[in-house]
Coordinates of C-alpha atoms in Angstrom, one line a residue:
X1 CA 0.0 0.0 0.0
X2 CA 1.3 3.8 -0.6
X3 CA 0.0 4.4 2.2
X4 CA 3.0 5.1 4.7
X5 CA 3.6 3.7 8.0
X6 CA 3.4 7.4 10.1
X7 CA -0.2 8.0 8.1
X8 CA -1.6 4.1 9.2
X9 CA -0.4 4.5 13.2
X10 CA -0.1 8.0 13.9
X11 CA -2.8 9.5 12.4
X12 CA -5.2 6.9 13.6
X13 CA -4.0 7.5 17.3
X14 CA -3.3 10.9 16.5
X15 CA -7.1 12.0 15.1
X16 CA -5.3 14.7 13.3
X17 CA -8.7 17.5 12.8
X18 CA -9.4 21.0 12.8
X19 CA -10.4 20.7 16.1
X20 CA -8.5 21.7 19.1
X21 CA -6.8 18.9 20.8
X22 CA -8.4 18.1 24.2
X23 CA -5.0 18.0 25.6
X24 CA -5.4 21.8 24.4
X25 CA -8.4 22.9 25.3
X26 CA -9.2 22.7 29.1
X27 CA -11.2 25.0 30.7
X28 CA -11.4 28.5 28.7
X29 CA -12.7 31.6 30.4
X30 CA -12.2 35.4 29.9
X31 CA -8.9 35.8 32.1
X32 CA -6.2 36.7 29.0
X33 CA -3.9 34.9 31.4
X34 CA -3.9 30.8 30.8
X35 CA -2.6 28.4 33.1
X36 CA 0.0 26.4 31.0
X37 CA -0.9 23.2 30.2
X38 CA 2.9 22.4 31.4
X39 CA 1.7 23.4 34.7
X40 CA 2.6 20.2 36.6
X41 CA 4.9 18.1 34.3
X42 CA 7.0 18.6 31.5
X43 CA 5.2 15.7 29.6
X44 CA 1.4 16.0 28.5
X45 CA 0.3 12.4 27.2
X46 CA -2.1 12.8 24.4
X47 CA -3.3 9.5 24.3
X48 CA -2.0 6.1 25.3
X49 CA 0.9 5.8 22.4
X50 CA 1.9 9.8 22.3
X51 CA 3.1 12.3 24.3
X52 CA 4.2 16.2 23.8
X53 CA 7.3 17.2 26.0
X54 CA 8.4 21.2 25.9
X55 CA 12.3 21.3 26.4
X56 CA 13.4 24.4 28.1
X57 CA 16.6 25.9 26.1
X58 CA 16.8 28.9 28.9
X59 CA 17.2 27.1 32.4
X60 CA 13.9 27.4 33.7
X61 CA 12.7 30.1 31.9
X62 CA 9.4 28.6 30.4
X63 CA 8.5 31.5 28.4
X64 CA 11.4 31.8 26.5
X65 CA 12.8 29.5 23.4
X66 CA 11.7 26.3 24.1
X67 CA 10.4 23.4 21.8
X68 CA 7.7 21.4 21.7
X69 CA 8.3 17.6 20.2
X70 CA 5.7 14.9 19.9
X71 CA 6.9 11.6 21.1
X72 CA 5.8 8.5 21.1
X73 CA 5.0 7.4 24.6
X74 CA 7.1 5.3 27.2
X75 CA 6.4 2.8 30.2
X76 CA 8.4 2.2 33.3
X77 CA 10.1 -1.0 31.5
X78 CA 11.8 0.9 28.7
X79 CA 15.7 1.9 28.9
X80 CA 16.1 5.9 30.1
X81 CA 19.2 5.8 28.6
X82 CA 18.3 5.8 25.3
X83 CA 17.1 8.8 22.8
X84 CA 13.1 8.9 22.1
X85 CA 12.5 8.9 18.5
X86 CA 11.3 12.6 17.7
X87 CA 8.3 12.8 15.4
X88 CA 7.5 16.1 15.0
X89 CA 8.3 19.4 16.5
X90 CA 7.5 23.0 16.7
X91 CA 9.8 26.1 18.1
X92 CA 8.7 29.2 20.5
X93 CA 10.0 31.9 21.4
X94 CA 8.0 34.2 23.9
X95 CA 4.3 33.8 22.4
X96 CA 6.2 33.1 18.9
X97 CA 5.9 29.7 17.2
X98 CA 7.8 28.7 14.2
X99 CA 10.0 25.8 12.5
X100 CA 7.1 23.1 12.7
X101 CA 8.7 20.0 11.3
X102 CA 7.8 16.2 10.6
X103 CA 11.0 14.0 11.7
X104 CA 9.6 10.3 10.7
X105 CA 9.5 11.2 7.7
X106 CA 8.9 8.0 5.7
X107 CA 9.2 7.3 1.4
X108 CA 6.2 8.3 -0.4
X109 CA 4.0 10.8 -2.7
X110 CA 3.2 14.2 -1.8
X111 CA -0.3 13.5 0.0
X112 CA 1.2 10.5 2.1
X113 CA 3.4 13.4 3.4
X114 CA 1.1 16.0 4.0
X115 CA -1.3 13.9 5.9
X116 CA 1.9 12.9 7.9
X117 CA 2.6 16.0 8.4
X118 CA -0.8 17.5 9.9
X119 CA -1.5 14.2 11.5
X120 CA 1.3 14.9 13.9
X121 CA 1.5 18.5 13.7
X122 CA -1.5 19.7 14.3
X123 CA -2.1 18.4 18.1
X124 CA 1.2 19.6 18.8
X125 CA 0.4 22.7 17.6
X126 CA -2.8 22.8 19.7
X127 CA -0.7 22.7 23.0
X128 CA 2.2 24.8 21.4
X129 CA -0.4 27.7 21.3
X130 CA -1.8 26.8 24.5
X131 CA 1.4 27.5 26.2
X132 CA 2.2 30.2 24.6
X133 CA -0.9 32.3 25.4
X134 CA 0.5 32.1 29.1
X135 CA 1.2 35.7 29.6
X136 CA -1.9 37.3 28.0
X137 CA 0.1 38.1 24.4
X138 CA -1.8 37.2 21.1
X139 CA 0.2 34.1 19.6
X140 CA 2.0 34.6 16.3
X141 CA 3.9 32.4 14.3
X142 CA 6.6 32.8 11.7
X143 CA 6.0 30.5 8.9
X144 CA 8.6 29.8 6.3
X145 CA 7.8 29.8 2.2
X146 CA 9.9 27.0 1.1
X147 CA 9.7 26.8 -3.0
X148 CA 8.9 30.8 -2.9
X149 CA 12.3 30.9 -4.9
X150 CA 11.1 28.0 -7.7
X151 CA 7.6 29.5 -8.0
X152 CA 8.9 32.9 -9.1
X153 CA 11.5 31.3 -10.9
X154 CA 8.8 29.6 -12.7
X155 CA 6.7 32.5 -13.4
X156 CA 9.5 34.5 -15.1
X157 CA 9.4 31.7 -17.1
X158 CA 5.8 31.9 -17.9
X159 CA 6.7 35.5 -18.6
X160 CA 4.6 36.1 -15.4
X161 CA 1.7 33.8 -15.7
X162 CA 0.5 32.6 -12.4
X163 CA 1.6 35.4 -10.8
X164 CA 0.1 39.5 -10.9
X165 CA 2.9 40.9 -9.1
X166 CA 5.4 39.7 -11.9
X167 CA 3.0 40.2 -14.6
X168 CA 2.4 43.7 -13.5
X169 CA 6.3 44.7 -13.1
X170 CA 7.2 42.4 -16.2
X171 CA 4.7 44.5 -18.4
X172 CA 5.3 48.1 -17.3
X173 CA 1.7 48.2 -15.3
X174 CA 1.4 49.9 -12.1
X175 CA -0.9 47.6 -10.4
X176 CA -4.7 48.5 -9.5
X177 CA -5.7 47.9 -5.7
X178 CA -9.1 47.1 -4.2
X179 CA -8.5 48.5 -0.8
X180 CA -8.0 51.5 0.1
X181 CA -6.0 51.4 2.9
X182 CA -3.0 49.8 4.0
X183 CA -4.3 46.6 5.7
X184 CA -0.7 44.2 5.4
X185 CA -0.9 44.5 9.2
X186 CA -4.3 43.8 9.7
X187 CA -5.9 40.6 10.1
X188 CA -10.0 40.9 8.9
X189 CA -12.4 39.0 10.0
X190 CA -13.8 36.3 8.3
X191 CA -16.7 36.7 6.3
X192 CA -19.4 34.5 4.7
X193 CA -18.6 31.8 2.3
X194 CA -16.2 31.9 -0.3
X195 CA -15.1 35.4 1.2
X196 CA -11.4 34.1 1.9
X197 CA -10.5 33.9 -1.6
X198 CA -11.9 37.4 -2.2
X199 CA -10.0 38.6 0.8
X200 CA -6.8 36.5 -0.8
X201 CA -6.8 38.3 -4.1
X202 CA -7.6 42.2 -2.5
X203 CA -4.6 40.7 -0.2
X204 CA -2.5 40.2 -3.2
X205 CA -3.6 43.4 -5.3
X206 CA -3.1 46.0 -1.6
X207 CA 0.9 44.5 -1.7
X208 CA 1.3 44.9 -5.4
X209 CA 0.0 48.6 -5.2
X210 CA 2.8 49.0 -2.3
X211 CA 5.6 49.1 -5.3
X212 CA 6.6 52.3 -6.1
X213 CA 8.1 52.7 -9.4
X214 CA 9.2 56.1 -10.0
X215 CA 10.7 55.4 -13.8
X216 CA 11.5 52.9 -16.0
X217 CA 14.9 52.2 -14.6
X218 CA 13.2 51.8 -11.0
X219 CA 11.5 48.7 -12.8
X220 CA 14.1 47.1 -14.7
X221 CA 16.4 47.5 -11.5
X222 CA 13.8 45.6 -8.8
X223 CA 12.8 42.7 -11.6
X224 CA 16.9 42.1 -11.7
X225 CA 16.9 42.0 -8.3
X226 CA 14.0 39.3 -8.2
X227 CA 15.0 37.2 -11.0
X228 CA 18.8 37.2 -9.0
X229 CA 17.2 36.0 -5.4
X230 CA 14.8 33.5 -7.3
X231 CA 17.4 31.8 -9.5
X232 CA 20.8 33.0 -6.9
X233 CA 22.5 34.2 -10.8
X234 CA 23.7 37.3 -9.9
X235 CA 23.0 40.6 -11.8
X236 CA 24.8 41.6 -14.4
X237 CA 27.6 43.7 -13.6
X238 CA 28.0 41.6 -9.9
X239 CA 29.6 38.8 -8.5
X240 CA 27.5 37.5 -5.9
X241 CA 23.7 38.1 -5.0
X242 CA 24.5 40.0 -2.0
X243 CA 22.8 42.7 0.3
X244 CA 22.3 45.1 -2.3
X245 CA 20.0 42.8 -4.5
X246 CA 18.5 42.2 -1.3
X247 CA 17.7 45.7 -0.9
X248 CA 16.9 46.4 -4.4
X249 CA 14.4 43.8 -4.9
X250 CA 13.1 43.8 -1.0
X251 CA 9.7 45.5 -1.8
X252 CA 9.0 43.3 -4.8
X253 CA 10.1 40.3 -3.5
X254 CA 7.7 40.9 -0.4
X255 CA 5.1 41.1 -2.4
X256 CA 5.6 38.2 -4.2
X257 CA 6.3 36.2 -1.2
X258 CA 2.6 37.4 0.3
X259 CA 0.7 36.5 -2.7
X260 CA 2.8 32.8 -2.6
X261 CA 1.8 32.6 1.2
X262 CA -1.8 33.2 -0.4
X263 CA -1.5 29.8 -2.4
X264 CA -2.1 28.5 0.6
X265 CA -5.3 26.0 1.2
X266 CA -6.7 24.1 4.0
X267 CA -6.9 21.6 4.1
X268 CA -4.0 21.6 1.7
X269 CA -4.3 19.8 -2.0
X270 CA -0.7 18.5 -2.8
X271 CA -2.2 17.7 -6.3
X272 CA -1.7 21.8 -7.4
X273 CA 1.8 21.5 -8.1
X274 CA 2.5 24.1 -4.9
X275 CA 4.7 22.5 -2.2
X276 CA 6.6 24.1 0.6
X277 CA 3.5 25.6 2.2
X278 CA 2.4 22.8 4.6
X279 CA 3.7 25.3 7.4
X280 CA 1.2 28.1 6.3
X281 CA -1.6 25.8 5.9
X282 CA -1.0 24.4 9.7
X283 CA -1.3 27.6 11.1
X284 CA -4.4 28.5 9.1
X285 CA -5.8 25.4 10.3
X286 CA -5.8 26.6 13.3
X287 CA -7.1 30.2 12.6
X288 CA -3.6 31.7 11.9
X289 CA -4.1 34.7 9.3
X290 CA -0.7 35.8 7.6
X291 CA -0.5 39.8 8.5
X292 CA 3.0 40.8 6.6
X293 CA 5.7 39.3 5.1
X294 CA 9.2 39.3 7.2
X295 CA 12.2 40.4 4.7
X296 CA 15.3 38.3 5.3
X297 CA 13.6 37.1 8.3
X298 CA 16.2 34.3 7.7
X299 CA 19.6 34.6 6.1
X300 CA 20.4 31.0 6.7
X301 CA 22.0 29.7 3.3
X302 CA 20.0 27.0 2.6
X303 CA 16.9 29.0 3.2
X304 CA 18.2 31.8 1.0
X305 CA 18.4 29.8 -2.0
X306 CA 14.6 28.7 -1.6
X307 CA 13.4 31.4 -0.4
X308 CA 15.4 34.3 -0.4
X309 CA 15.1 34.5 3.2
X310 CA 11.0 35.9 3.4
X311 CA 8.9 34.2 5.7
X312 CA 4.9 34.8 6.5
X313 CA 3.8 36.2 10.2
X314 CA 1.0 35.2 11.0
X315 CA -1.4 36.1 13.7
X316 CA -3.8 33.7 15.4
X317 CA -7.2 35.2 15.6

């Protein structure tokens, strides 16, 4: 069967939904300050073959960077001595999660990994958020764009098809916007059905309208400086892509990264030929709304190259 080992056991203990975890949910009232779910051990069994376990990285500062990894569970008879197989995991720091991340990751197609993915994630995430409402803050998350760098890459191909943000600075066209005011930091409420693709596309059209191109040479110098991040050639004239095509291209290249983040669906369908934005969907799963995009948010090399360093903020609603 395709149908990987993590997807038949986890899942099934798991219940992977877009319901809160019960682990999670506890008792709710209006107090903005939460107990943490950690309250009394540093292990929360979510069922009788898992367990979550948040390792402190700041003594026993419980609010600072931690992690959260989903294990499976132990008995007395097992050795102590040796390493528990991490599943999946999910950073914080403060009331800021980010790097969720499927470890047992086994062979197969695209969906088998996604549903592995959310089937271990999404409890996790449930008492990730939890814990990180502690202190009365709204809980964020910083979601990374892998693939950003291929899809624009791929739309300069397409001589900007797929994408109006491309298509608009590709053809000389100042983009038109549907809102009127700048709402990148704004997270709107959801509306009645079929609104969140509206909201998607006036989402995509308010960041174009945020490039200011003054001249021609304004526009020839920010789509070099896209198609050098995207494909990591550097312009012509330089040796490297370095913090000046960066700089150049920054307000384009947001842009482009928020309308990617936008290609985001929930539940997601691995069968649109856009992969790299599990992380997104997760969060939205969980009523995470992306509210900017965060330039160089990580210079790590490896991220660079597939995403020229942008990730999504998101704010959970």
């Amino acid at each position: 069967s395709s149908r990987s080992f993590l997807r038949n056991t986890y899942k099934r203990n798991i219940h992977a939904s877009h319901k809160t975890h019960q682990a999670a949910a506890g008792k709710r009232n209006k107090d903005l300050f939460t107990p943490s779910p950690f309250k009394r051990s540093d292990k929360i069994n979510i069922d009788d073959k898992f367990t979550v376990q948040r390792d402190l990285r700041e003594g026993d500062n419980t609010y600072g960077i931690r992690r959260y990894l989903l294990l499976p569970r132990t008995n007395d008879n097992d050795d102590p001595t040796l390493k528990p197989t991490i599943i999946a995991s999910i950073n914080a720091n403060k009331n800021i999660l980010f790097g969720a991340q499927l470890h047992a990751k086994q062979s197969g197609s695209d969906e088998d990994y996604i549903a592995d993915y959310f089937a271990a994630c999404e409890p996790l995430l449930d008492i990730a958020k939890e814990d990180a409402s502690i202190n009365g803050q709204q809980v964020q998350a910083l979601a990374a764009l892998n693939g950003l760098c291929s899809w624009v890459t791929e739309c300069l191909d397409r001589d900007g098809e797929g994408s109006e943000v491309l298509s608009s600075l590709l053809h000389g066209e100042q983009p038109n916007t549907l809102l009127d005011n700048d709402k990148e930091e704004q997270v709107e409420n959801r509306g009645a059905s079929g609104s969140s693709n509206r909201r998607a596309r006036q989402n995509v059209k308010s960041q174009s309208a945020k490039i200011i191109l003054n001249n021609e040479s304004d526009r020839i110098l920010m789509l070099d400086a896209i198609r050098a991040i995207a494909t990591g050639i550097p312009r012509p004239g330089h040796s490297v892509v370095g913090q000046g095509t960066y700089r150049d291209g920054a307000e384009g290249w947001k842009s482009l990264a928020w309308e990617y983040s936008n290609l985001a669906t929930v539940p997601v369908d691995a069968s649109n030929g856009v992969t790299g934005l599990e992380e997104v969907s997760l969060y939205k799963s969980r009523d995470g709304e992306v509210a900017k995009i965060e330039h160089l948010a990580s210079v790590e090399v490896g991220y660079l190259k597939i995403a020229g360093g942008a990730m999504a903020r998101m704010f959970f609603v």
